[in-house]
């Protein structure tokens, strides 16, 4: 019976992952409850994503301290390399959105109209908000839990598991046709694979956070919905009545087949990216724990 919970290297990876998810969820619930007590003015500077990142970082630190590990070894390093990789990720996300929007525009799917509420403040607020989203979601999905899953079941199965959870965490409700919802779910799945591959290739979360932020930020600035949420960007997108599978309809470009093509090609390119050295946090003499 003991072997169900404890392996050669202590508590099994599956139980560590489950414990982390449980404690992190409770921490987030507490932080979000406290947020409701803040005034409206204060709450604007304490977004759910920002508080979520703080909560995830705190529980991750506690678990790593228990394991005699460090945040920097788990992809949270603060360094010049991290800054470079964050910038690389932002540019990559922006370029990917640029390709998708260019194709959609050339195919006559939409055009843009200047938003009456556009301002430099709008752009900066969007950047800050999307950075918080990237930090929170990447720390949650590709931080401790993902890395424990890699040790337990290997990178391929870990990628599929986390990508499935990533899809389940995103809203696909509303009045969107089923075809758009299916495409959006597939695209969200591919996006998680890309973010996970960025970590696997660099052993740092900076590229994942940057590409996540760059993608969302550019979509919002160009007037497209982000995961089905209404945009507040510099432009407003005017659809031309093209098929929903081409433009994503009211859901946004994340429900478009063009996005599927770009994400699929990006996944293929990342698969050819040379692997770095193996994870440095686990000593060479320490065997990988079997899956739960």
XYZ file of N, CA and C in Angstrom:
876
model
N 0.839 -1.213 0.000
C 0.000 0.000 0.000
C 0.871 1.260 0.000
N 1.971 1.202 0.769
C 2.851 2.365 0.856
C 3.415 2.739 -0.510
N 3.671 1.712 -1.354
C 4.256 1.981 -2.669
C 3.320 2.776 -3.571
N 2.031 2.789 -3.236
C 1.079 3.574 -4.026
C 1.339 5.068 -3.866
N 1.840 5.462 -2.721
C 2.054 6.868 -2.427
C 3.531 7.281 -2.438
N 4.421 6.342 -2.142
C 5.834 6.667 -1.994
C 6.666 5.800 -2.924
N 7.595 6.459 -3.659
C 8.510 5.743 -4.524
C 9.915 5.825 -4.003
N 10.874 5.525 -4.862
C 12.278 5.533 -4.454
C 12.786 6.923 -4.116
N 12.095 7.953 -4.606
C 12.531 9.334 -4.367
C 11.528 10.110 -3.523
N 10.791 9.392 -2.678
C 9.817 10.047 -1.824
C 8.410 9.981 -2.392
N 7.583 10.954 -2.029
C 6.189 10.996 -2.494
C 6.162 11.007 -4.021
N 5.305 10.188 -4.586
C 5.250 10.064 -6.039
C 4.818 11.370 -6.700
N 5.233 11.510 -7.948
C 4.966 12.746 -8.698
C 3.485 13.058 -8.817
N 2.671 12.026 -9.048
C 1.237 12.255 -9.194
C 0.611 12.861 -7.952
N 1.027 12.371 -6.766
C 0.492 12.901 -5.518
C 1.021 14.304 -5.244
N 2.270 14.554 -5.597
C 2.814 15.912 -5.422
C 2.054 16.900 -6.305
N 1.793 16.490 -7.537
C 1.039 17.341 -8.466
C -0.366 17.589 -7.942
N -1.031 16.533 -7.466
C -2.396 16.676 -6.933
C -2.411 17.571 -5.698
N -1.423 17.399 -4.832
C -1.352 18.245 -3.642
C -1.115 19.698 -3.984
N -0.247 19.926 -4.955
C 0.019 21.298 -5.382
C -1.234 21.935 -5.965
N -1.945 21.193 -6.806
C -3.169 21.723 -7.412
C -4.212 22.056 -6.345
N -4.344 21.190 -5.333
C -5.335 21.415 -4.276
C -4.994 22.653 -3.457
N -3.744 22.765 -3.017
C -3.347 23.907 -2.187
C -3.364 25.199 -2.995
N -2.943 25.130 -4.253
C -2.977 26.316 -5.104
C -4.407 26.791 -5.321
N -5.321 25.852 -5.548
C -6.730 26.213 -5.755
C -7.305 26.896 -4.522
N -6.993 26.364 -3.347
C -7.471 26.984 -2.109
C -6.867 28.374 -1.918
N -5.596 28.511 -2.254
C -4.930 29.820 -2.148
C -5.588 30.834 -3.074
N -5.868 30.423 -4.299
C -6.496 31.327 -5.261
C -7.899 31.723 -4.822
N -8.636 30.773 -4.292
C -9.980 31.088 -3.805
C -9.920 32.132 -2.697
N -8.940 31.990 -1.810
C -8.793 32.960 -0.731
C -8.413 34.335 -1.244
N -7.490 34.390 -2.185
C -7.068 35.673 -2.748
C -8.211 36.355 -3.500
N -8.974 35.585 -4.252
C -10.085 36.172 -5.006
C -11.192 36.648 -4.071
N -11.361 35.947 -2.945
C -12.352 36.388 -1.960
C -11.923 37.713 -1.330
N -10.638 37.834 -1.022
C -10.124 39.083 -0.459
C -10.249 40.227 -1.465
N -10.111 39.914 -2.734
C -10.196 40.951 -3.772
C -11.570 41.616 -3.791
N -12.604 40.841 -3.479
C -13.955 41.414 -3.493
C -14.147 42.457 -2.396
N -13.254 42.453 -1.402
C -13.366 43.416 -0.304
C -12.699 44.753 -0.641
N -11.933 44.791 -1.727
C -11.243 46.012 -2.109
C -12.203 47.001 -2.748
N -11.851 48.271 -2.702
C -12.645 49.290 -3.391
C -12.472 49.126 -4.890
N -13.391 49.704 -5.652
C -13.324 49.590 -7.112
C -12.013 50.155 -7.652
N -11.563 51.270 -7.088
C -10.327 51.901 -7.561
C -9.121 51.005 -7.305
N -9.086 50.381 -6.130
C -7.968 49.500 -5.785
C -8.028 48.199 -6.564
N -9.240 47.696 -6.764
C -9.408 46.424 -7.465
C -8.892 46.483 -8.902
N -8.933 47.672 -9.493
C -8.453 47.815 -10.864
C -6.963 47.513 -10.982
N -6.222 47.685 -9.898
C -4.775 47.429 -9.911
C -4.433 46.063 -9.318
N -5.455 45.305 -8.976
C -5.245 43.965 -8.422
C -6.117 42.992 -9.208
N -5.751 42.767 -10.455
C -6.539 41.900 -11.313
C -6.489 40.456 -10.816
N -7.451 39.662 -11.249
C -7.471 38.262 -10.863
C -6.220 37.542 -11.363
N -5.748 37.907 -12.548
C -4.558 37.255 -13.092
C -3.319 37.591 -12.278
N -3.182 38.875 -11.881
C -2.026 39.276 -11.085
C -2.028 38.571 -9.733
N -3.192 38.544 -9.073
C -3.297 37.840 -7.797
C -3.083 36.341 -7.991
N -3.584 35.823 -9.120
C -3.400 34.413 -9.404
C -1.939 34.040 -9.529
N -1.169 34.886 -10.201
C 0.261 34.616 -10.341
C 0.957 34.622 -8.984
N 0.591 35.595 -8.147
C 1.186 35.655 -6.803
C 0.868 34.380 -6.022
N -0.392 33.931 -6.118
C -0.783 32.719 -5.407
C -0.054 31.491 -5.915
N 0.048 31.354 -7.235
C 0.748 30.205 -7.821
C 2.222 30.232 -7.449
N 2.831 31.411 -7.509
C 4.244 31.532 -7.174
C 4.494 31.173 -5.711
N 3.600 31.601 -4.835
C 3.762 31.328 -3.398
C 3.680 29.836 -3.104
N 2.678 29.154 -3.661
C 2.548 27.718 -3.393
C 3.678 26.929 -4.053
N 4.105 27.377 -5.222
C 5.235 26.714 -5.885
C 6.495 26.845 -5.033
N 6.715 28.035 -4.479
C 7.885 28.251 -3.617
C 7.836 27.336 -2.401
N 6.665 27.191 -1.799
C 6.529 26.330 -0.626
C 6.860 24.876 -0.962
N 6.334 24.386 -2.080
C 6.598 23.006 -2.475
C 8.065 22.799 -2.821
N 8.660 23.759 -3.506
C 10.064 23.624 -3.876
C 10.971 23.705 -2.649
N 10.580 24.516 -1.678
C 11.361 24.590 -0.440
C 11.318 23.244 0.279
N 10.158 22.615 0.294
C 10.012 21.286 0.888
C 10.894 20.264 0.152
N 11.046 20.439 -1.161
C 11.831 19.517 -1.977
C 13.303 19.931 -2.079
N 13.684 20.990 -1.370
C 15.059 21.509 -1.415
C 15.448 21.921 -2.834
N 14.516 22.552 -3.517
C 14.725 23.057 -4.878
C 14.497 24.559 -4.867
N 14.717 25.211 -6.004
C 14.577 26.663 -6.082
C 13.678 27.070 -7.244
N 13.115 28.261 -7.143
C 12.289 28.789 -8.227
C 13.096 28.979 -9.505
N 14.323 29.447 -9.368
C 15.145 29.707 -10.553
C 15.419 28.428 -11.329
N 15.551 27.307 -10.630
C 15.792 26.034 -11.301
C 14.530 25.484 -11.950
N 13.389 26.021 -11.604
C 12.101 25.555 -12.134
C 11.531 26.481 -13.187
N 12.357 27.373 -13.739
C 11.903 28.213 -14.845
C 11.504 29.615 -14.461
N 11.747 30.020 -13.194
C 11.357 31.348 -12.729
C 12.568 32.242 -12.473
N 13.650 32.005 -13.185
C 14.884 32.762 -12.951
C 14.736 34.206 -13.411
N 15.338 35.136 -12.648
C 15.411 36.543 -13.033
C 16.829 36.810 -13.516
N 16.995 37.008 -14.802
C 18.326 37.176 -15.372
C 18.225 37.875 -16.713
N 19.388 38.235 -17.262
C 19.415 38.850 -18.591
C 18.896 37.874 -19.641
N 19.200 36.604 -19.452
C 18.701 35.591 -20.381
C 17.182 35.550 -20.368
N 16.592 35.629 -19.175
C 15.132 35.628 -19.059
C 14.528 36.818 -19.783
N 15.144 37.988 -19.630
C 14.648 39.192 -20.309
C 14.698 39.020 -21.821
N 15.796 38.456 -22.316
C 15.924 38.239 -23.765
C 14.866 37.259 -24.261
N 14.682 36.190 -23.516
C 13.724 35.178 -23.953
C 12.286 35.677 -23.837
N 12.018 36.519 -22.839
C 10.697 37.131 -22.735
C 10.429 37.997 -23.964
N 11.413 38.813 -24.334
C 11.264 39.650 -25.525
C 11.096 38.827 -26.784
N 11.866 37.740 -26.886
C 11.744 36.849 -28.045
C 10.345 36.271 -28.136
N 9.801 35.853 -26.989
C 8.460 35.290 -26.980
C 7.411 36.308 -27.379
N 7.532 37.539 -26.866
C 6.569 38.592 -27.221
C 6.574 38.837 -28.722
N 7.763 38.966 -29.285
C 7.882 39.194 -30.732
C 7.294 38.010 -31.500
N 7.586 36.794 -31.046
C 7.054 35.616 -31.719
C 5.536 35.582 -31.711
N 4.933 35.902 -30.568
C 3.478 35.933 -30.490
C 2.875 36.992 -31.384
N 3.518 38.158 -31.441
C 3.019 39.246 -32.283
C 3.134 38.890 -33.758
N 4.242 38.267 -34.137
C 4.429 37.871 -35.533
C 3.386 36.839 -35.946
N 3.119 35.876 -35.065
C 2.127 34.844 -35.369
C 0.747 35.463 -35.611
N 0.346 36.385 -34.738
C -0.940 37.064 -34.930
C -0.919 37.893 -36.212
N 0.208 38.531 -36.481
C 0.328 39.324 -37.706
C 0.099 38.485 -38.951
N 0.652 37.282 -38.969
C 0.473 36.391 -40.119
C -0.984 35.993 -40.265
N -1.617 35.639 -39.141
C -3.023 35.232 -39.180
C -3.909 36.367 -39.674
N -3.717 37.562 -39.125
C -4.568 38.690 -39.508
C -4.324 39.110 -40.958
N -3.083 39.042 -41.395
C -2.785 39.396 -42.786
C -3.503 38.446 -43.739
N -3.455 37.165 -43.439
C -4.141 36.184 -44.287
C -5.646 36.418 -44.282
N -6.217 36.661 -43.100
C -7.653 36.902 -43.010
C -8.074 38.142 -43.763
N -7.257 39.190 -43.688
C -7.565 40.433 -44.394
C -7.443 40.264 -45.913
N -6.400 39.561 -46.358
C -6.212 39.340 -47.793
C -7.328 38.482 -48.385
N -7.895 37.607 -47.570
C -8.991 36.758 -48.037
C -10.348 37.451 -47.925
N -10.333 38.730 -47.546
C -11.569 39.509 -47.497
C -12.453 39.233 -46.308
N -11.866 38.757 -45.228
C -12.680 38.413 -44.071
C -13.110 39.596 -43.234
N -12.313 40.688 -43.240
C -12.613 41.819 -42.365
C -11.766 43.017 -42.759
N -12.116 44.148 -42.157
C -11.244 45.321 -42.210
C -11.305 45.982 -40.833
N -10.497 47.019 -40.656
C -10.424 47.661 -39.352
C -10.956 49.088 -39.379
N -11.542 49.496 -38.284
C -11.952 50.885 -38.076
C -11.327 51.346 -36.771
N -10.843 52.606 -36.742
C -10.186 53.127 -35.550
C -11.170 53.184 -34.388
N -10.767 52.673 -33.253
C -11.648 52.652 -32.081
C -11.743 54.050 -31.472
N -12.943 54.517 -31.133
C -13.088 55.853 -30.535
C -12.429 55.966 -29.168
N -12.194 54.840 -28.520
C -11.574 54.849 -27.193
C -10.077 54.567 -27.232
N -9.497 54.563 -28.435
C -8.079 54.236 -28.578
C -7.194 55.318 -27.965
N -6.168 54.896 -27.253
C -5.211 55.820 -26.657
C -3.973 55.038 -26.243
N -2.913 55.769 -25.923
C -1.697 55.111 -25.438
C -1.975 54.380 -24.127
N -2.839 54.941 -23.312
C -3.192 54.301 -22.042
C -3.859 52.949 -22.290
N -4.701 52.896 -23.336
C -5.363 51.642 -23.666
C -4.347 50.559 -23.987
N -3.330 50.932 -24.773
C -2.294 49.975 -25.163
C -1.494 49.516 -23.946
N -1.124 50.446 -23.085
C -0.325 50.113 -21.912
C -1.119 49.260 -20.920
N -2.391 49.604 -20.729
C -3.228 48.817 -19.826
C -3.412 47.401 -20.367
N -3.573 47.297 -21.684
C -3.708 45.983 -22.301
C -2.427 45.178 -22.130
N -1.279 45.833 -22.310
C 0.007 45.138 -22.164
C 0.175 44.610 -20.745
N -0.127 45.450 -19.763
C -0.004 45.019 -18.373
C -0.945 43.881 -18.042
N -2.170 43.996 -18.526
C -3.153 42.944 -18.259
C -2.766 41.620 -18.891
N -2.291 41.674 -20.139
C -1.917 40.444 -20.827
C -0.622 39.850 -20.288
N 0.267 40.685 -19.768
C 1.458 40.156 -19.105
C 1.050 39.376 -17.859
N 0.103 39.927 -17.109
C -0.383 39.234 -15.910
C -1.041 37.909 -16.282
N -1.817 37.903 -17.370
C -2.456 36.664 -17.825
C -1.398 35.633 -18.206
N -0.384 36.081 -18.952
C 0.673 35.159 -19.356
C 1.427 34.585 -18.171
N 1.765 35.433 -17.206
C 2.481 34.970 -16.023
C 1.651 33.955 -15.238
N 0.391 34.290 -15.014
C -0.475 33.414 -14.228
C -0.693 32.067 -14.919
N -1.124 32.101 -16.168
C -1.482 30.858 -16.846
C -0.266 29.981 -17.106
N 0.865 30.572 -17.435
C 2.055 29.747 -17.670
C 2.613 29.185 -16.372
N 2.581 29.977 -15.306
C 3.028 29.450 -14.011
C 2.113 28.323 -13.547
N 0.828 28.464 -13.804
C -0.134 27.449 -13.362
C -0.054 26.188 -14.217
N -0.048 26.347 -15.542
C -0.130 25.187 -16.431
C 1.229 24.597 -16.801
N 2.271 25.413 -16.869
C 3.575 24.890 -17.293
C 4.666 25.096 -16.252
N 4.226 25.341 -15.018
C 5.165 25.448 -13.922
C 5.291 24.123 -13.186
N 5.042 24.139 -11.894
C 5.279 22.970 -11.044
C 4.524 21.727 -11.521
N 3.233 21.861 -11.797
C 2.429 20.693 -12.167
C 2.946 20.046 -13.446
N 3.226 20.847 -14.446
C 3.733 20.341 -15.720
C 5.073 19.641 -15.525
N 5.933 20.251 -14.742
C 7.266 19.696 -14.548
C 7.229 18.402 -13.750
N 6.311 18.287 -12.796
C 6.142 17.034 -12.078
C 5.558 15.960 -12.995
N 4.643 16.365 -13.875
C 4.074 15.408 -14.821
C 5.152 14.887 -15.772
N 6.078 15.751 -16.165
C 7.181 15.326 -17.032
C 7.999 14.236 -16.347
N 8.289 14.433 -15.069
C 9.079 13.444 -14.335
C 8.316 12.133 -14.164
N 6.995 12.228 -14.038
C 6.206 11.034 -13.774
C 5.835 10.238 -15.004
N 5.400 10.931 -16.077
C 4.889 10.217 -17.251
C 5.614 10.581 -18.532
N 6.621 11.437 -18.440
C 7.376 11.810 -19.632
C 6.801 13.041 -20.302
N 7.609 13.725 -21.110
C 7.176 14.995 -21.704
C 5.994 14.895 -22.658
N 5.900 13.833 -23.450
C 4.813 13.747 -24.431
C 3.459 13.628 -23.747
N 3.345 12.698 -22.795
C 2.071 12.536 -22.094
C 1.771 13.751 -21.219
N 2.825 14.351 -20.659
C 2.622 15.559 -19.856
C 2.066 16.685 -20.719
N 2.590 16.825 -21.927
C 2.089 17.843 -22.845
C 0.606 17.633 -23.134
N 0.228 16.401 -23.430
C -1.168 16.111 -23.760
C -2.081 16.341 -22.564
N -1.633 15.938 -21.378
C -2.436 16.117 -20.166
C -2.668 17.592 -19.874
N -1.603 18.384 -19.878
C -1.729 19.803 -19.552
C -2.511 20.538 -20.639
N -2.319 20.158 -21.897
C -3.067 20.801 -22.984
C -4.564 20.557 -22.834
N -4.932 19.348 -22.411
C -6.351 19.051 -22.186
C -6.912 19.911 -21.047
N -6.141 20.045 -19.963
C -6.567 20.888 -18.845
C -6.648 22.353 -19.271
N -5.725 22.781 -20.129
C -5.702 24.156 -20.630
C -6.977 24.457 -21.414
N -7.414 23.503 -22.213
C -8.656 23.675 -22.973
C -9.851 23.771 -22.026
N -9.898 22.887 -21.036
C -11.020 22.877 -20.095
C -11.106 24.165 -19.283
N -9.973 24.836 -19.097
C -9.950 26.064 -18.292
C -10.419 27.285 -19.070
N -10.606 27.154 -20.389
C -11.019 28.296 -21.204
C -12.508 28.213 -21.528
N -13.204 29.352 -21.530
C -14.644 29.357 -21.811
C -14.915 29.244 -23.310
N -15.861 28.404 -23.670
C -16.264 28.266 -25.076
C -17.780 28.376 -25.207
N -18.396 29.098 -24.281
C -19.839 29.254 -24.302
C -20.227 30.396 -25.234
N -21.467 30.785 -25.177
C -21.936 31.881 -26.020
C -22.761 31.372 -27.176
N -22.966 32.239 -28.150
C -23.811 31.901 -29.298
C -22.991 31.462 -30.508
N -21.747 31.069 -30.304
C -20.902 30.677 -31.428
C -21.325 29.318 -31.977
N -21.291 29.147 -33.304
C -21.613 27.849 -33.906
C -20.678 26.762 -33.411
N -21.159 25.550 -33.441
C -20.365 24.433 -32.926
C -19.042 24.291 -33.683
N -19.062 24.564 -34.993
C -17.835 24.426 -35.782
C -16.751 25.374 -35.285
N -17.134 26.609 -34.935
C -16.152 27.575 -34.428
C -15.642 27.145 -33.060
N -16.539 26.628 -32.232
C -16.131 26.179 -30.897
C -15.119 25.040 -31.011
N -15.373 24.100 -31.924
C -14.450 22.979 -32.112
C -13.085 23.475 -32.577
N -13.074 24.388 -33.543
C -11.808 24.940 -34.037
C -11.086 25.675 -32.918
N -11.835 26.455 -32.139
C -11.225 27.207 -31.033
C -10.613 26.264 -29.998
N -11.277 25.164 -29.718
C -10.750 24.201 -28.757
C -9.462 23.560 -29.282
N -9.456 23.215 -30.557
C -8.248 22.630 -31.153
C -7.108 23.637 -31.129
N -7.407 24.891 -31.463
C -6.371 25.923 -31.453
C -5.832 26.174 -30.051
N -6.717 26.142 -29.056
C -6.288 26.315 -27.663
C -5.393 25.155 -27.244
N -5.734 23.962 -27.674
C -4.916 22.778 -27.392
C -3.523 22.943 -28.009
N -3.481 23.382 -29.272
C -2.197 23.584 -29.946
C -1.374 24.673 -29.269
N -2.054 25.736 -28.820
C -1.343 26.825 -28.143
C -0.653 26.307 -26.890
N -1.332 25.443 -26.128
C -0.713 24.877 -24.938
C 0.499 24.025 -25.296
N 0.392 23.251 -26.373
C 1.537 22.453 -26.815
C 2.726 23.346 -27.153
N 2.441 24.498 -27.775
C 3.510 25.441 -28.128
C 4.159 26.014 -26.878
N 3.336 26.450 -25.930
C 3.882 27.023 -24.699
C 4.692 25.972 -23.930
N 4.174 24.753 -23.905
C 4.904 23.681 -23.237
C 6.213 23.361 -23.925
N 6.198 23.364 -25.258
C 7.421 23.093 -26.017
C 8.465 24.177 -25.778
N 8.008 25.414 -25.614
C 8.948 26.505 -25.323
C 9.672 26.247 -24.005
N 8.938 25.735 -23.013
C 9.606 25.407 -21.749
C 10.562 24.227 -21.933
N 10.106 23.197 -22.621
C 10.936 22.010 -22.795
C 12.234 22.326 -23.523
N 12.198 23.290 -24.449
C 13.386 23.631 -25.224
C 14.310 24.598 -24.500
N 13.802 25.329 -23.527
C 14.630 26.336 -22.852
C 14.802 26.082 -21.365
N 13.920 25.258 -20.764
C 13.880 25.037 -19.322
C 13.684 26.356 -18.578
N 12.965 27.260 -19.213
C 12.648 28.564 -18.635
C 11.254 28.933 -19.109
N 10.474 29.601 -18.275
C 9.108 29.976 -18.642
C 9.029 31.293 -19.402
N 10.168 31.960 -19.603
C 10.143 33.300 -20.182
C 9.572 33.314 -21.595
N 9.998 32.394 -22.466
C 9.492 32.371 -23.838
C 8.002 32.049 -23.842
N 7.595 31.132 -22.981
C 6.172 30.775 -22.892
C 5.331 31.976 -22.471
N 5.787 32.676 -21.425
C 5.065 33.856 -20.950
C 5.036 34.928 -22.027
N 6.180 35.169 -22.658
C 6.260 36.209 -23.682
C 5.371 35.928 -24.875
N 5.409 34.698 -25.389
C 4.583 34.371 -26.554
C 3.098 34.406 -26.207
N 2.761 33.987 -24.992
C 1.371 34.047 -24.523
C 0.903 35.500 -24.461
N 1.739 36.351 -23.876
C 1.398 37.764 -23.785
C 1.331 38.414 -25.163
N 2.356 38.164 -25.990
C 2.403 38.782 -27.312
C 1.210 38.414 -28.164
N 0.781 37.165 -28.079
C -0.387 36.706 -28.841
C -1.643 37.434 -28.382
N -1.925 37.374 -27.080
C -3.144 37.990 -26.549
C -3.154 39.507 -26.730
N -2.022 40.127 -26.458
C -1.923 41.588 -26.535
C -2.179 42.081 -27.962
N -1.560 41.426 -28.928
C -1.736 41.848 -30.320
C -3.162 41.624 -30.787
N -3.749 40.497 -30.412
C -5.144 40.251 -30.774
C -6.049 41.353 -30.244
N -5.861 41.702 -28.963
C -6.723 42.716 -28.358
C -6.506 44.077 -28.989
N -5.258 44.459 -29.240
C -4.982 45.765 -29.842
C -5.568 45.881 -31.239
N -5.630 44.746 -31.960
C -6.170 44.758 -33.316
C -7.683 44.597 -33.356
N -8.305 44.517 -32.182
C -9.759 44.499 -32.140
C -10.397 43.128 -32.223
N -9.630 42.076 -31.945
C -10.189 40.725 -31.955
C -10.431 40.244 -30.529
N -11.424 39.396 -30.380
C -11.676 38.826 -29.080
C -10.539 37.903 -28.659
N -10.314 37.800 -27.359
C -9.284 36.910 -26.816
C -9.996 35.848 -25.994
N -9.934 34.608 -26.469
C -10.641 33.495 -25.812
C -12.118 33.813 -25.631
N -12.696 34.480 -26.630
C -14.117 34.779 -26.598
C -14.495 36.048 -25.876
N -13.518 36.712 -25.216
C -13.805 37.950 -24.496
C -13.746 39.144 -25.446
N -14.630 40.101 -25.253
C -14.682 41.276 -26.109
C -13.394 42.088 -26.001
N -12.870 42.589 -27.126
C -11.615 43.345 -27.099
C -11.812 44.807 -26.719
N -10.724 45.426 -26.268
C -10.727 46.867 -25.987
C -9.426 47.436 -26.533
N -9.262 47.410 -27.849
C -7.992 47.765 -28.459
C -8.011 49.063 -29.224
N -6.987 49.234 -30.061
C -6.855 50.447 -30.864
C -7.833 50.464 -32.027
N -8.168 49.281 -32.527
C -9.069 49.182 -33.668
C -10.277 48.329 -33.324
N -11.310 48.486 -34.143
C -12.492 47.637 -34.078
C -12.545 46.822 -35.356
N -12.736 45.544 -35.234
C -12.792 44.672 -36.406
C -14.192 44.687 -37.006
N -14.262 44.920 -38.303
C -15.536 44.911 -39.026
C -15.543 43.692 -39.931
N -16.380 42.702 -39.608
C -16.455 41.477 -40.393
C -17.245 41.707 -41.678
N -16.855 40.985 -42.727
C -17.470 41.173 -44.038
C -18.498 40.100 -44.377
N -18.911 39.329 -43.419
C -19.875 38.268 -43.703
C -19.224 37.002 -44.228
N -17.916 36.886 -44.112
C -17.215 35.675 -44.533
C -17.589 34.522 -43.598
N -17.365 33.292 -44.036
C -17.700 32.146 -43.175
C -17.020 32.239 -41.814
N -17.724 31.785 -40.787
C -17.184 31.863 -39.436
C -15.894 31.094 -39.273
N -15.758 29.978 -39.992
C -14.545 29.182 -39.856
C -13.311 29.925 -40.383
N -13.538 30.972 -41.193
C -12.417 31.750 -41.716
C -11.989 32.843 -40.742
N -12.964 33.541 -40.170
C -12.650 34.684 -39.295
C -12.773 34.373 -37.805
N -13.447 33.286 -37.469
C -13.707 32.993 -36.061
C -14.963 33.659 -35.541
N -15.623 34.479 -36.388
C -16.858 35.134 -35.987
C -16.692 35.982 -34.745
N -17.704 35.983 -33.908
C -17.670 36.799 -32.694
C -16.691 36.259 -31.663
N -16.269 34.999 -31.817
C -15.310 34.436 -30.859
C -13.934 35.070 -31.017
N -13.600 35.435 -32.247
C -12.277 35.999 -32.514
C -11.439 35.074 -33.370
N -10.262 35.529 -33.739
C -9.406 34.765 -34.637
C -8.971 33.421 -34.071
N -9.091 33.242 -32.775
C -8.714 31.956 -32.182
C -9.683 30.848 -32.572
N -10.788 31.215 -33.250
C -11.719 30.224 -33.772
C -11.617 30.078 -35.275
N -10.508 30.521 -35.865
C -10.327 30.502 -37.313
C -9.421 29.354 -37.757
N -9.688 28.817 -38.938
C -8.832 27.762 -39.487
C -7.471 28.326 -39.888
N -7.412 29.629 -40.157
C -6.111 30.240 -40.451
C -5.204 30.131 -39.234
N -5.778 30.409 -38.072
C -5.020 30.274 -36.829
C -4.569 28.834 -36.634
N -5.436 27.884 -36.963
C -5.058 26.478 -36.855
C -3.825 26.193 -37.706
N -3.815 26.695 -38.942
C -2.677 26.460 -39.820
C -1.391 27.038 -39.274
N -1.457 28.275 -38.771
C -0.264 28.933 -38.227
C 0.234 28.209 -36.978
N -0.681 27.823 -36.082
C -0.280 27.129 -34.856
C 0.280 25.746 -35.159
N -0.326 25.052 -36.123
C 0.164 23.717 -36.482
C 1.582 23.804 -37.047
N 1.840 24.789 -37.894
C 3.185 24.966 -38.447
C 4.178 25.350 -37.358
N 3.720 26.172 -36.411
C 4.599 26.557 -35.295
C 4.950 25.348 -34.444
N 3.963 24.478 -34.195
C 4.224 23.248 -33.444
C 5.265 22.395 -34.159
N 5.094 22.257 -35.475
C 6.036 21.450 -36.243
C 7.444 22.035 -36.174
N 7.538 23.359 -36.238
C 8.848 24.005 -36.166
C 9.496 23.790 -34.804
N 8.696 23.875 -33.738
C 9.238 23.681 -32.395
C 9.709 22.246 -32.181
N 9.059 21.295 -32.857
C 9.480 19.905 -32.733
C 10.889 19.700 -33.304
N 11.288 20.588 -34.222
C 12.609 20.482 -34.834
C 13.650 21.315 -34.100
N 13.205 22.062 -33.086
C 14.125 22.867 -32.291
C 14.964 21.924 -31.438
N 16.260 22.059 -31.507
C 17.167 21.154 -30.805
C 16.935 21.203 -29.302
N 16.882 20.017 -28.697
C 16.687 19.925 -27.250
C 17.920 20.430 -26.514
N 17.725 21.116 -25.375
C 18.858 21.497 -24.541
C 19.295 20.311 -23.697
N 20.234 20.546 -22.838
C 20.633 19.489 -21.922
C 19.466 19.115 -21.021
N 19.549 17.968 -20.418
C 18.439 17.478 -19.588
C 18.234 18.376 -18.381
N 17.081 18.227 -17.766
C 16.715 19.047 -16.619
C 17.811 19.020 -15.567
N 18.263 20.192 -15.123
C 19.398 20.258 -14.228
C 19.011 20.095 -12.766
N 17.721 20.160 -12.461
C 17.309 20.147 -11.066
C 17.396 18.762 -10.441
N 17.233 17.733 -11.246
C 17.261 16.377 -10.718
C 18.642 15.797 -10.911
N 19.326 15.373 -9.864
C 20.648 14.790 -10.001
C 20.622 13.589 -10.928
N 21.748 13.362 -11.614
C 21.806 12.281 -12.591
C 21.553 10.934 -11.955
N 21.875 10.799 -10.679
C 21.696 9.523 -10.004
C 20.272 9.275 -9.539
N 19.423 10.310 -9.638
C 18.046 10.175 -9.163
C 17.157 9.640 -10.265
N 16.555 8.481 -10.118
C 15.711 7.917 -11.183
C 14.418 8.695 -11.318
N 13.875 8.712 -12.522
C 12.589 9.347 -12.750
C 11.517 8.525 -12.060
N 10.665 9.173 -11.317
C 9.637 8.436 -10.590
C 8.584 7.929 -11.546
N 8.062 6.723 -11.312
C 6.996 6.202 -12.167
C 5.719 6.992 -11.974
N 4.856 6.920 -12.977
C 3.582 7.639 -12.905
C 2.710 7.053 -11.819
N 1.821 7.911 -11.320
C 0.871 7.451 -10.300
C -0.137 6.523 -10.939
